[in-house]
PDB file of C-alpha atoms in Angstrom:
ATOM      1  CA  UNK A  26       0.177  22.481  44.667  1.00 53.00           C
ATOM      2  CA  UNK A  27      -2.847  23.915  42.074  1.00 67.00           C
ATOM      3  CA  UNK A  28      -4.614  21.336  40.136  1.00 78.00           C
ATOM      4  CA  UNK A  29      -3.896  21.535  36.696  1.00 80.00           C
ATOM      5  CA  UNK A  30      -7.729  21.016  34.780  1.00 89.00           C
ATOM      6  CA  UNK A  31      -6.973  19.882  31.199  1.00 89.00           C
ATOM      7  CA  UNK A  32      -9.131  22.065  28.449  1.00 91.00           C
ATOM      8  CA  UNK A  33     -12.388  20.607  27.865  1.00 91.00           C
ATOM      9  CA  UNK A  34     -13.569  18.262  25.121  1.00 89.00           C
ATOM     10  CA  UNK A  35     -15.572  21.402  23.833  1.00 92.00           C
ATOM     11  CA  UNK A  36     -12.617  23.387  24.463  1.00 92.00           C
ATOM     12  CA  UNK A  37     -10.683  21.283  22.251  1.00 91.00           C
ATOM     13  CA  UNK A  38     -13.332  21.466  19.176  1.00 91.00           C
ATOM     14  CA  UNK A  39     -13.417  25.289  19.770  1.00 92.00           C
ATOM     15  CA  UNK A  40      -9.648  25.374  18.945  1.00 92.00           C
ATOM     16  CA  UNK A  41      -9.104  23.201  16.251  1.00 89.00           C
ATOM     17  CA  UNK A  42     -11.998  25.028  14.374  1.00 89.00           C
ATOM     18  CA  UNK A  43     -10.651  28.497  15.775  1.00 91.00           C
ATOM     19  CA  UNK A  44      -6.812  27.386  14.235  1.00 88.00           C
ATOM     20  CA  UNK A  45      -8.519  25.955  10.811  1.00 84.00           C
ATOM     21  CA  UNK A  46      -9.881  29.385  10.484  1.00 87.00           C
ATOM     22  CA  UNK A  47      -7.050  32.138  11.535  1.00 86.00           C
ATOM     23  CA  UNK A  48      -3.811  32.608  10.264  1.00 84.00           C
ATOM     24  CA  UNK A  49      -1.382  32.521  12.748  1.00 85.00           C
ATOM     25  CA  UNK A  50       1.640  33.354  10.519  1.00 76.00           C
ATOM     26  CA  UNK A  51       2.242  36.679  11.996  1.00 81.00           C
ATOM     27  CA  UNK A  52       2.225  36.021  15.430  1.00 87.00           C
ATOM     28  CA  UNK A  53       5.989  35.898  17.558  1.00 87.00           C
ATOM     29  CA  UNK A  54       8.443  32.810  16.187  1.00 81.00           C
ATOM     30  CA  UNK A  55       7.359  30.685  19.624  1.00 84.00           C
ATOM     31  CA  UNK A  56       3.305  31.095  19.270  1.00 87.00           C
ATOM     32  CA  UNK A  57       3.118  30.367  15.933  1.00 82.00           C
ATOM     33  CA  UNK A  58       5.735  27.325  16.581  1.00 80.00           C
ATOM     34  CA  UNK A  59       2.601  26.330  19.126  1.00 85.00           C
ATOM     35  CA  UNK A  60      -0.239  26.832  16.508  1.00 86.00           C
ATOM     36  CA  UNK A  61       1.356  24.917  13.886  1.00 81.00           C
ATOM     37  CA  UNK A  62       2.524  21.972  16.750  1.00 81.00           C
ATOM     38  CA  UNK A  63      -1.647  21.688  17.770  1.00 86.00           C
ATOM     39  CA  UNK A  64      -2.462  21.667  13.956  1.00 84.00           C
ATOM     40  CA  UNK A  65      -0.383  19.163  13.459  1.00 79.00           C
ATOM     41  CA  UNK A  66      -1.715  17.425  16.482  1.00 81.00           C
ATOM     42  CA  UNK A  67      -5.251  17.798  15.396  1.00 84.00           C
ATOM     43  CA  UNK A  68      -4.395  16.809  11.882  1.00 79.00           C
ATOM     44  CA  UNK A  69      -2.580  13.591  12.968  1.00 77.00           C
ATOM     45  CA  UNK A  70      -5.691  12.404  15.225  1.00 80.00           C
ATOM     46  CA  UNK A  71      -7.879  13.061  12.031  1.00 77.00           C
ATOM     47  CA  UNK A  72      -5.980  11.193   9.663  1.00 68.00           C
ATOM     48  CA  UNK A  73      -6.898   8.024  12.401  1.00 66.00           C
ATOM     49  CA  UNK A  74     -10.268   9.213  12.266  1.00 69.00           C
ATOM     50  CA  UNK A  75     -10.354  10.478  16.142  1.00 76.00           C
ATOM     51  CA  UNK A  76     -12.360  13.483  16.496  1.00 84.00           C
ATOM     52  CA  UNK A  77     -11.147  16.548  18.084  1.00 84.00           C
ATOM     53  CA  UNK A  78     -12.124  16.430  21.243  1.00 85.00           C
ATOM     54  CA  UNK A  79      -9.799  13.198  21.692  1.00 85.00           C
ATOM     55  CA  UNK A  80      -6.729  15.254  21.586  1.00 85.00           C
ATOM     56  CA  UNK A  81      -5.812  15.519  25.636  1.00 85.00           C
ATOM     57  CA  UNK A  82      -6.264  11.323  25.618  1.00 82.00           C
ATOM     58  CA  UNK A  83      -4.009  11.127  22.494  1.00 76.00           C
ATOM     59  CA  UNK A  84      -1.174  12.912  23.880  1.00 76.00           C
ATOM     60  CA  UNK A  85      -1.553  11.789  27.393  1.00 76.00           C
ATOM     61  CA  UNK A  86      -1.319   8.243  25.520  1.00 71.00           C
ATOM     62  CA  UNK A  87       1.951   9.081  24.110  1.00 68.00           C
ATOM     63  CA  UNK A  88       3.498  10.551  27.269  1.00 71.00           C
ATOM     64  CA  UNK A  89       2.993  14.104  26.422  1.00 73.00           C
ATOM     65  CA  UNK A  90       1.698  17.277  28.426  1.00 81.00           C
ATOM     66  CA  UNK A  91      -1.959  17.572  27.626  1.00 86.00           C
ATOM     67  CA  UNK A  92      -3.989  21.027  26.893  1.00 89.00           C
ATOM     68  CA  UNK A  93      -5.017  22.889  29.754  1.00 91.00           C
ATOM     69  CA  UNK A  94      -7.657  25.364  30.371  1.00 92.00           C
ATOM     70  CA  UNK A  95      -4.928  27.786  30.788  1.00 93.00           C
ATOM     71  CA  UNK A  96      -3.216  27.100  27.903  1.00 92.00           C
ATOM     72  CA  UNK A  97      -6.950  27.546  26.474  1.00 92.00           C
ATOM     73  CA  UNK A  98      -7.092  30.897  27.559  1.00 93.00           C
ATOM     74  CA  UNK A  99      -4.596  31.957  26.454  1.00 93.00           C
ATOM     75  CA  UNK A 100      -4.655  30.900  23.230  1.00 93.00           C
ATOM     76  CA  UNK A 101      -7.777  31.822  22.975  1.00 92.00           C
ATOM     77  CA  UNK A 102      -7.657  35.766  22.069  1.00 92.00           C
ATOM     78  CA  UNK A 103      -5.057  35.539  19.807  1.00 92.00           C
ATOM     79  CA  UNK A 104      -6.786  33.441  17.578  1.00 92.00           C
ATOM     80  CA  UNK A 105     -10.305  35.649  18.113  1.00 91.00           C
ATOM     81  CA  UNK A 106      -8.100  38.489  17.317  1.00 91.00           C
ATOM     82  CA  UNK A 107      -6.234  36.682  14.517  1.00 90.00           C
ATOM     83  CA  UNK A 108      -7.053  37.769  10.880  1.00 88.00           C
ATOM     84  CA  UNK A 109      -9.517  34.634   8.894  1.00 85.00           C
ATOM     85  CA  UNK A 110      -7.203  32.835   6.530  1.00 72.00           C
ATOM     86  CA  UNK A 111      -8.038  33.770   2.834  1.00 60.00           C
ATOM     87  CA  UNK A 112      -9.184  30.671   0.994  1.00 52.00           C
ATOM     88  CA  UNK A 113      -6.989  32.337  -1.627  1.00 45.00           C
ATOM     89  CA  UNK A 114      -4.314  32.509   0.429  1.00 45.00           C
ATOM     90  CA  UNK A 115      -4.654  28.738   2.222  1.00 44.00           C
ATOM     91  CA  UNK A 116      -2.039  27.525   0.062  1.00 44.00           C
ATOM     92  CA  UNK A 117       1.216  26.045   1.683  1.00 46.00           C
ATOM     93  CA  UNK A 118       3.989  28.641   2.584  1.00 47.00           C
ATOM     94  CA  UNK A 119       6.561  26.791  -0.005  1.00 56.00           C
ATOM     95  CA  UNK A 120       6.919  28.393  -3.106  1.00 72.00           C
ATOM     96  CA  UNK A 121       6.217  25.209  -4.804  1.00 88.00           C
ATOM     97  CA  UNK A 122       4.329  23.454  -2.727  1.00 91.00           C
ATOM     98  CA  UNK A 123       3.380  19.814  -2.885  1.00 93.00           C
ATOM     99  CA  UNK A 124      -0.506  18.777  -4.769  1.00 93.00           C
ATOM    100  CA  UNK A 125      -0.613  15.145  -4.636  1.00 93.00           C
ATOM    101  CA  UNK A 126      -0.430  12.522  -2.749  1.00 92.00           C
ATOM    102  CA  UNK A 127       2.281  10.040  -3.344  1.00 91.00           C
ATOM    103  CA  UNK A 128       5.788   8.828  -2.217  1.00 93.00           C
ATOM    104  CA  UNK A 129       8.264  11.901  -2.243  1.00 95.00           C
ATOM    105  CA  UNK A 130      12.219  12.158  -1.820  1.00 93.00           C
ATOM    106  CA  UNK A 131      14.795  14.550  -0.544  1.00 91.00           C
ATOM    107  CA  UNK A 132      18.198  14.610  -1.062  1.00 85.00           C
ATOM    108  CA  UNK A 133      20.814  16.340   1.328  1.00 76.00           C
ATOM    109  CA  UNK A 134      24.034  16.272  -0.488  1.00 62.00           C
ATOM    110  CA  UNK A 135      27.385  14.672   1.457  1.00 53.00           C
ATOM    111  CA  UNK A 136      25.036  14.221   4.644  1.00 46.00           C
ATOM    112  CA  UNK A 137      25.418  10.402   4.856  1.00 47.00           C
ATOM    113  CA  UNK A 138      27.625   8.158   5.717  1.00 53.00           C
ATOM    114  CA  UNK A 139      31.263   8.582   4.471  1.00 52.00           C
ATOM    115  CA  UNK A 140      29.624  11.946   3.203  1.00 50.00           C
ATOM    116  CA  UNK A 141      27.387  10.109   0.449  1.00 56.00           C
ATOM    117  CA  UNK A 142      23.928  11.837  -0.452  1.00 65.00           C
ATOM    118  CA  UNK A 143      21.442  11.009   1.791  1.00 77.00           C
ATOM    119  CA  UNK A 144      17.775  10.380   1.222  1.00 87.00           C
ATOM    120  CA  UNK A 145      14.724  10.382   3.031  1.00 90.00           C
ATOM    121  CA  UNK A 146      11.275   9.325   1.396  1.00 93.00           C
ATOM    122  CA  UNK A 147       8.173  10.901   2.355  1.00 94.00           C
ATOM    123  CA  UNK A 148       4.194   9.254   2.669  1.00 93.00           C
ATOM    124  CA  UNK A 149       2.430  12.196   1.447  1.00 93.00           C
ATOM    125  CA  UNK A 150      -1.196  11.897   2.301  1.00 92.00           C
ATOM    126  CA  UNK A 151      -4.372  14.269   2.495  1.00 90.00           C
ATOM    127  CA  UNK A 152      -6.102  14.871   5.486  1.00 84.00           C
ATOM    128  CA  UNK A 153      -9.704  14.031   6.182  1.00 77.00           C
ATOM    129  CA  UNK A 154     -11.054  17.392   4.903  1.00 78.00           C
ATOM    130  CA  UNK A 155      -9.138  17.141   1.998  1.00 84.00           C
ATOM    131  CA  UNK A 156      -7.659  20.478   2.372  1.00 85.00           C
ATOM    132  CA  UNK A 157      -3.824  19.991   3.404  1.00 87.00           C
ATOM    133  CA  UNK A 158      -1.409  17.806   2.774  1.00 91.00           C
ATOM    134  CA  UNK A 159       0.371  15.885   5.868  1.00 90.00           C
ATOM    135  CA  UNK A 160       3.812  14.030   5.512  1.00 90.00           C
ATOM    136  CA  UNK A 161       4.647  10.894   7.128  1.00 89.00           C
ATOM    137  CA  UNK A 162       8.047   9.922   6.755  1.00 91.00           C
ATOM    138  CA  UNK A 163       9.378   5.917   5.630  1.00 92.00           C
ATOM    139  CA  UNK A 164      12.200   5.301   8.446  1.00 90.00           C
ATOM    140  CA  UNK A 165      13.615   1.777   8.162  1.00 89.00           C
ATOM    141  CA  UNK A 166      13.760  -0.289  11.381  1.00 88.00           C
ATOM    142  CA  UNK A 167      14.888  -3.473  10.222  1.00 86.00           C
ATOM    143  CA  UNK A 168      17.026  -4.027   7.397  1.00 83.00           C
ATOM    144  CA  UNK A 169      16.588  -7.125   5.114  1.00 75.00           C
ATOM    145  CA  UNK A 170      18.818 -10.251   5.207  1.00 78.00           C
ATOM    146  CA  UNK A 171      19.492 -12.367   2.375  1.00 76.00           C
ATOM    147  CA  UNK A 172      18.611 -16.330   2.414  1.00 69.00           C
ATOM    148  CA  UNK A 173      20.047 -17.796   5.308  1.00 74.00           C
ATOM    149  CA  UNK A 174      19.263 -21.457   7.341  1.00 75.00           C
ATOM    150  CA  UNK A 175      17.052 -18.998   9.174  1.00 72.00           C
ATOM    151  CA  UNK A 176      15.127 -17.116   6.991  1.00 68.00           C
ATOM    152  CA  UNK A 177      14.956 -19.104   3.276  1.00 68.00           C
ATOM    153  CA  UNK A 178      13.662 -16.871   1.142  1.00 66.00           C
ATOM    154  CA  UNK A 179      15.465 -13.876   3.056  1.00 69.00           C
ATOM    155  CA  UNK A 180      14.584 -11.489   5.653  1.00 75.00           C
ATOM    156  CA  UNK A 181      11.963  -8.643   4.622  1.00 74.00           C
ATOM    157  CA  UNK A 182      13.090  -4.993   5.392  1.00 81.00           C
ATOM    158  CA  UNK A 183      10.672  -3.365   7.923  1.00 85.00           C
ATOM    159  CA  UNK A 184       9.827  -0.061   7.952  1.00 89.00           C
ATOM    160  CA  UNK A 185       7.344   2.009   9.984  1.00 89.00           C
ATOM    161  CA  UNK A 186       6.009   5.509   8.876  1.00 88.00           C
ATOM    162  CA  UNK A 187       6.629   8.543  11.431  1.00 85.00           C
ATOM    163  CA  UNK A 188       4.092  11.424  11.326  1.00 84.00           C
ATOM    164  CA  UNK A 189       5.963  14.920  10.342  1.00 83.00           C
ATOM    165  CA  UNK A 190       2.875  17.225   9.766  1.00 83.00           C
ATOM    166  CA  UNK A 191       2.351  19.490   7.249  1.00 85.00           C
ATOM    167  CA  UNK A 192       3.771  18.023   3.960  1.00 90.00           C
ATOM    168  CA  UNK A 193       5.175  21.458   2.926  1.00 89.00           C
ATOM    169  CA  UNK A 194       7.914  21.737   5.100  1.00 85.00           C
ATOM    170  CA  UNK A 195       9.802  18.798   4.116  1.00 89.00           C
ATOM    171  CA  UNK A 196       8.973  18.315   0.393  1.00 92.00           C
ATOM    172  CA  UNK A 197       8.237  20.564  -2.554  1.00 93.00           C
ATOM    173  CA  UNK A 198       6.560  19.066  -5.937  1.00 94.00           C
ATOM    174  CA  UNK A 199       9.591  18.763  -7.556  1.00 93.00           C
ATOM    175  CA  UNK A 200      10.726  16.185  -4.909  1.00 94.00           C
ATOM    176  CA  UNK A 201       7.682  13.568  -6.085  1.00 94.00           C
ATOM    177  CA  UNK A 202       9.065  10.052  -6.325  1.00 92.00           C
ATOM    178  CA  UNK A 203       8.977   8.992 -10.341  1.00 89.00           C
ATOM    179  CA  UNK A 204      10.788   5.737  -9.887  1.00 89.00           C
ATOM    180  CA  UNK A 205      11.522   3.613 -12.831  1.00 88.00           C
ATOM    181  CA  UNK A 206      10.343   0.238 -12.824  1.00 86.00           C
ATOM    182  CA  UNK A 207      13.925  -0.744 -12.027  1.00 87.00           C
ATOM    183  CA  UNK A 208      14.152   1.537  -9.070  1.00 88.00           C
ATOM    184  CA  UNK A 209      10.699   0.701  -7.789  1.00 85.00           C
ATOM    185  CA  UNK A 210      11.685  -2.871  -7.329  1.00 83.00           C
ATOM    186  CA  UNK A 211      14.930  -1.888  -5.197  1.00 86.00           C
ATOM    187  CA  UNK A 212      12.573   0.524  -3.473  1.00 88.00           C
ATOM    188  CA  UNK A 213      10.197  -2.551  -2.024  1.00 85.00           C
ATOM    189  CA  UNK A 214      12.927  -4.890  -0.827  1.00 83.00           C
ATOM    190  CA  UNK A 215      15.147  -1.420   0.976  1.00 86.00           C
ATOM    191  CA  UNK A 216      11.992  -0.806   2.884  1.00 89.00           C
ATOM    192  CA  UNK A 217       9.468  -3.722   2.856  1.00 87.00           C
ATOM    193  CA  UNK A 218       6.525  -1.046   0.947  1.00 89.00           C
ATOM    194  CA  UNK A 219       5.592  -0.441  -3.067  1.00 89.00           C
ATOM    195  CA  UNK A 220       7.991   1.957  -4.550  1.00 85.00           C
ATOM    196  CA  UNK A 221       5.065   3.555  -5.870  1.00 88.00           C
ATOM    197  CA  UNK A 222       2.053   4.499  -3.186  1.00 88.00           C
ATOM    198  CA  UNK A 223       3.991   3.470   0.205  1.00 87.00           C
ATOM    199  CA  UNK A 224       1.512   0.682   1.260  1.00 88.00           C
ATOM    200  CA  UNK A 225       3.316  -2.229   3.583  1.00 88.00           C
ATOM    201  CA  UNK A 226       3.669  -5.078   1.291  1.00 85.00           C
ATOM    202  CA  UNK A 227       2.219  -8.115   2.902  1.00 82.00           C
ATOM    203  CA  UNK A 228       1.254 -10.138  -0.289  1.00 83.00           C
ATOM    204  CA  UNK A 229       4.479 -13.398  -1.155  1.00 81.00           C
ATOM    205  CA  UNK A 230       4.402 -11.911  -5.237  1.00 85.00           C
ATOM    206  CA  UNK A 231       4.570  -8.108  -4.193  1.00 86.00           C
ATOM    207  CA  UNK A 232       7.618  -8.836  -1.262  1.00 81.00           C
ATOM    208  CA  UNK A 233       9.029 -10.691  -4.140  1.00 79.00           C
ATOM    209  CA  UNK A 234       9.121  -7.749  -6.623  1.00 85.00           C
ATOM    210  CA  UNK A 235       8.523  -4.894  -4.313  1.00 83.00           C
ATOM    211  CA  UNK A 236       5.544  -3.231  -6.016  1.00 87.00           C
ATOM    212  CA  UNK A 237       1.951  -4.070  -5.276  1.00 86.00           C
ATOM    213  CA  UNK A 238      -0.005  -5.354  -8.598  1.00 86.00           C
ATOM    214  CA  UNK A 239      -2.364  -2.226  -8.873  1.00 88.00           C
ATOM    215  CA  UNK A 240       0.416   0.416  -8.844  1.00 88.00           C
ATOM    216  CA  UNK A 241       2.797  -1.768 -10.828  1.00 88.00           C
ATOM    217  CA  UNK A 242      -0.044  -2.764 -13.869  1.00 88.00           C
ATOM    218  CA  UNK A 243      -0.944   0.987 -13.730  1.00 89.00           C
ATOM    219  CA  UNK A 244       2.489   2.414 -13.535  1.00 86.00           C
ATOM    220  CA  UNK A 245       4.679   0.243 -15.746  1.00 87.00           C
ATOM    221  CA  UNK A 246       1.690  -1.875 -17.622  1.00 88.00           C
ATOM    222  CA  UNK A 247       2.761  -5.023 -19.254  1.00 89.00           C
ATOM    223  CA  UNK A 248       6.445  -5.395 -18.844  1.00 87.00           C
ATOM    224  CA  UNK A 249       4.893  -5.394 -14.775  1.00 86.00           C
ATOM    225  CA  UNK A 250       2.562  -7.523 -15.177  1.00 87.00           C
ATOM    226  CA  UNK A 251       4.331 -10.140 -16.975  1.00 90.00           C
ATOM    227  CA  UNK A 252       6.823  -9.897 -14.316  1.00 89.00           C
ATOM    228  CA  UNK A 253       4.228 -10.724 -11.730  1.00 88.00           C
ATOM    229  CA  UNK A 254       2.988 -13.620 -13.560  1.00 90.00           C
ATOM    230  CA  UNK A 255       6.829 -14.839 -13.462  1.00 90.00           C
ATOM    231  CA  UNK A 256       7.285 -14.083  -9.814  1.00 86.00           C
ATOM    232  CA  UNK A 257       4.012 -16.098  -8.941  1.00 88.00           C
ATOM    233  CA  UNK A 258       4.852 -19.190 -11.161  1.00 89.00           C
ATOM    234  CA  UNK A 259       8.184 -19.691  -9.036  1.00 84.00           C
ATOM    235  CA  UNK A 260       6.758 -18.896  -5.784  1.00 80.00           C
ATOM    236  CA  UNK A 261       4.165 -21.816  -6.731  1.00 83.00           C
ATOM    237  CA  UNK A 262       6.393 -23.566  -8.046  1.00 80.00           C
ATOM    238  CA  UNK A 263       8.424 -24.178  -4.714  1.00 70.00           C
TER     239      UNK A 263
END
């Protein structure tokens, strides 16, 4: 049976720079489905600050197939032979792509449960290079309880953020979250993070209300911050 070498740290560099670089748009529906997988997979081991060349251990970490020198190869002309992506032209595919970072929603009408609307919220975050826009989306693991012998002040919802990739193909501006203040404090108790930024709330006052205190005093101003001072005078108060 041939050995199967995985590509080479250098090898790995090469590439992401080589798919920063090219546009890979024209190429046949199952290459460019490849391209766009290994930018995502470079982007996603940026965002945790793991350079390049950590790719292979990454995936090989989550169970996957790593990069061969093959696979090298052969990617390896078609991007040389790809045409340089326009800086112009670097802009997301969508028509109205996303520009901020920020909590975003989707609807999908009648695809829920008893065919109610159902929602998914987006963690829309820049990458290290500030140049694209990468989605992670809020999936809820563990619903909250209410007060019970067990848990007193209630169960917390836990939720844990999945990587997508590119924000673009799940959100559009128009989906950015613009909660009110009442719907950002339902939004922090549904999935245990502020309504407003997507941060885990860990702090007793911001589970209690479901916003943290910076995005709350600069989103809703006093009418927040008198609530907080209300929320911490009965959780000291206990």
């Amino acid at each position: 049976m041939t050995e199967v070498k995985p590509a080479s740290p250098k090898q790995l560099k090469w590439l992401c720079d080589l798919l920063k670089k090219h546009d890979t748009s024209g190429w046949p529906e199952e290459w460019a489905a490849t391209a766009d997988r290994l930018r995502d997979a470079f982007d996603e081991i940026g965002a945790h600050d793991y350079p390049p060349e950590e790719l292979n251990q990454e995936l090989a970490g989550k169970g996957g197939v790593p990069l061969s020198m093959e696979d090298f190869h052969r990617l390896l002309p078609k991007l040389q032979d790809s045409p340089i992506v326009r800086k112009d032209k670097a802009v997301a595919k969508s028509k109205n792509p996303p520009t901020e970072d920020g909590i975003y929603a989707t609807v999908s009408k009648g695809r829920g449960e008893d065919h109610s609307d159902w929602v998914r919220y987006y963690k829309v975050y820049w990458n290290n290079e500030r140049n694209r826009l990468l989605a992670k989306e809020i999936v809820l693991t563990d619903e909250a309880e209410p007060p019970s012998e067990q848990w007193p002040d209630g169960k917390p919802a836990i939720s844990e953020l999945v990587y997508r990739g590119m924000a673009e193909r799940f959100v559009t501006a128009d989906d950015k979250y613009q909660p009110t203040l009442e719907e950002a404090l339902a939004f922090g108790p549904t999935y245990g993070r502020c309504g407003i930024c997507g941060r885990e709330l860990n702090d007793e006052v911001s589970v209690k209300l479901g916003i943290g205190p910076v995005c709350g005093g600069r989103e809703f101003g006093d009418n927040f911050k008198t609530m907080h001072k209300i929320a911490k005078a009965e959780l000291e108060a206990k």
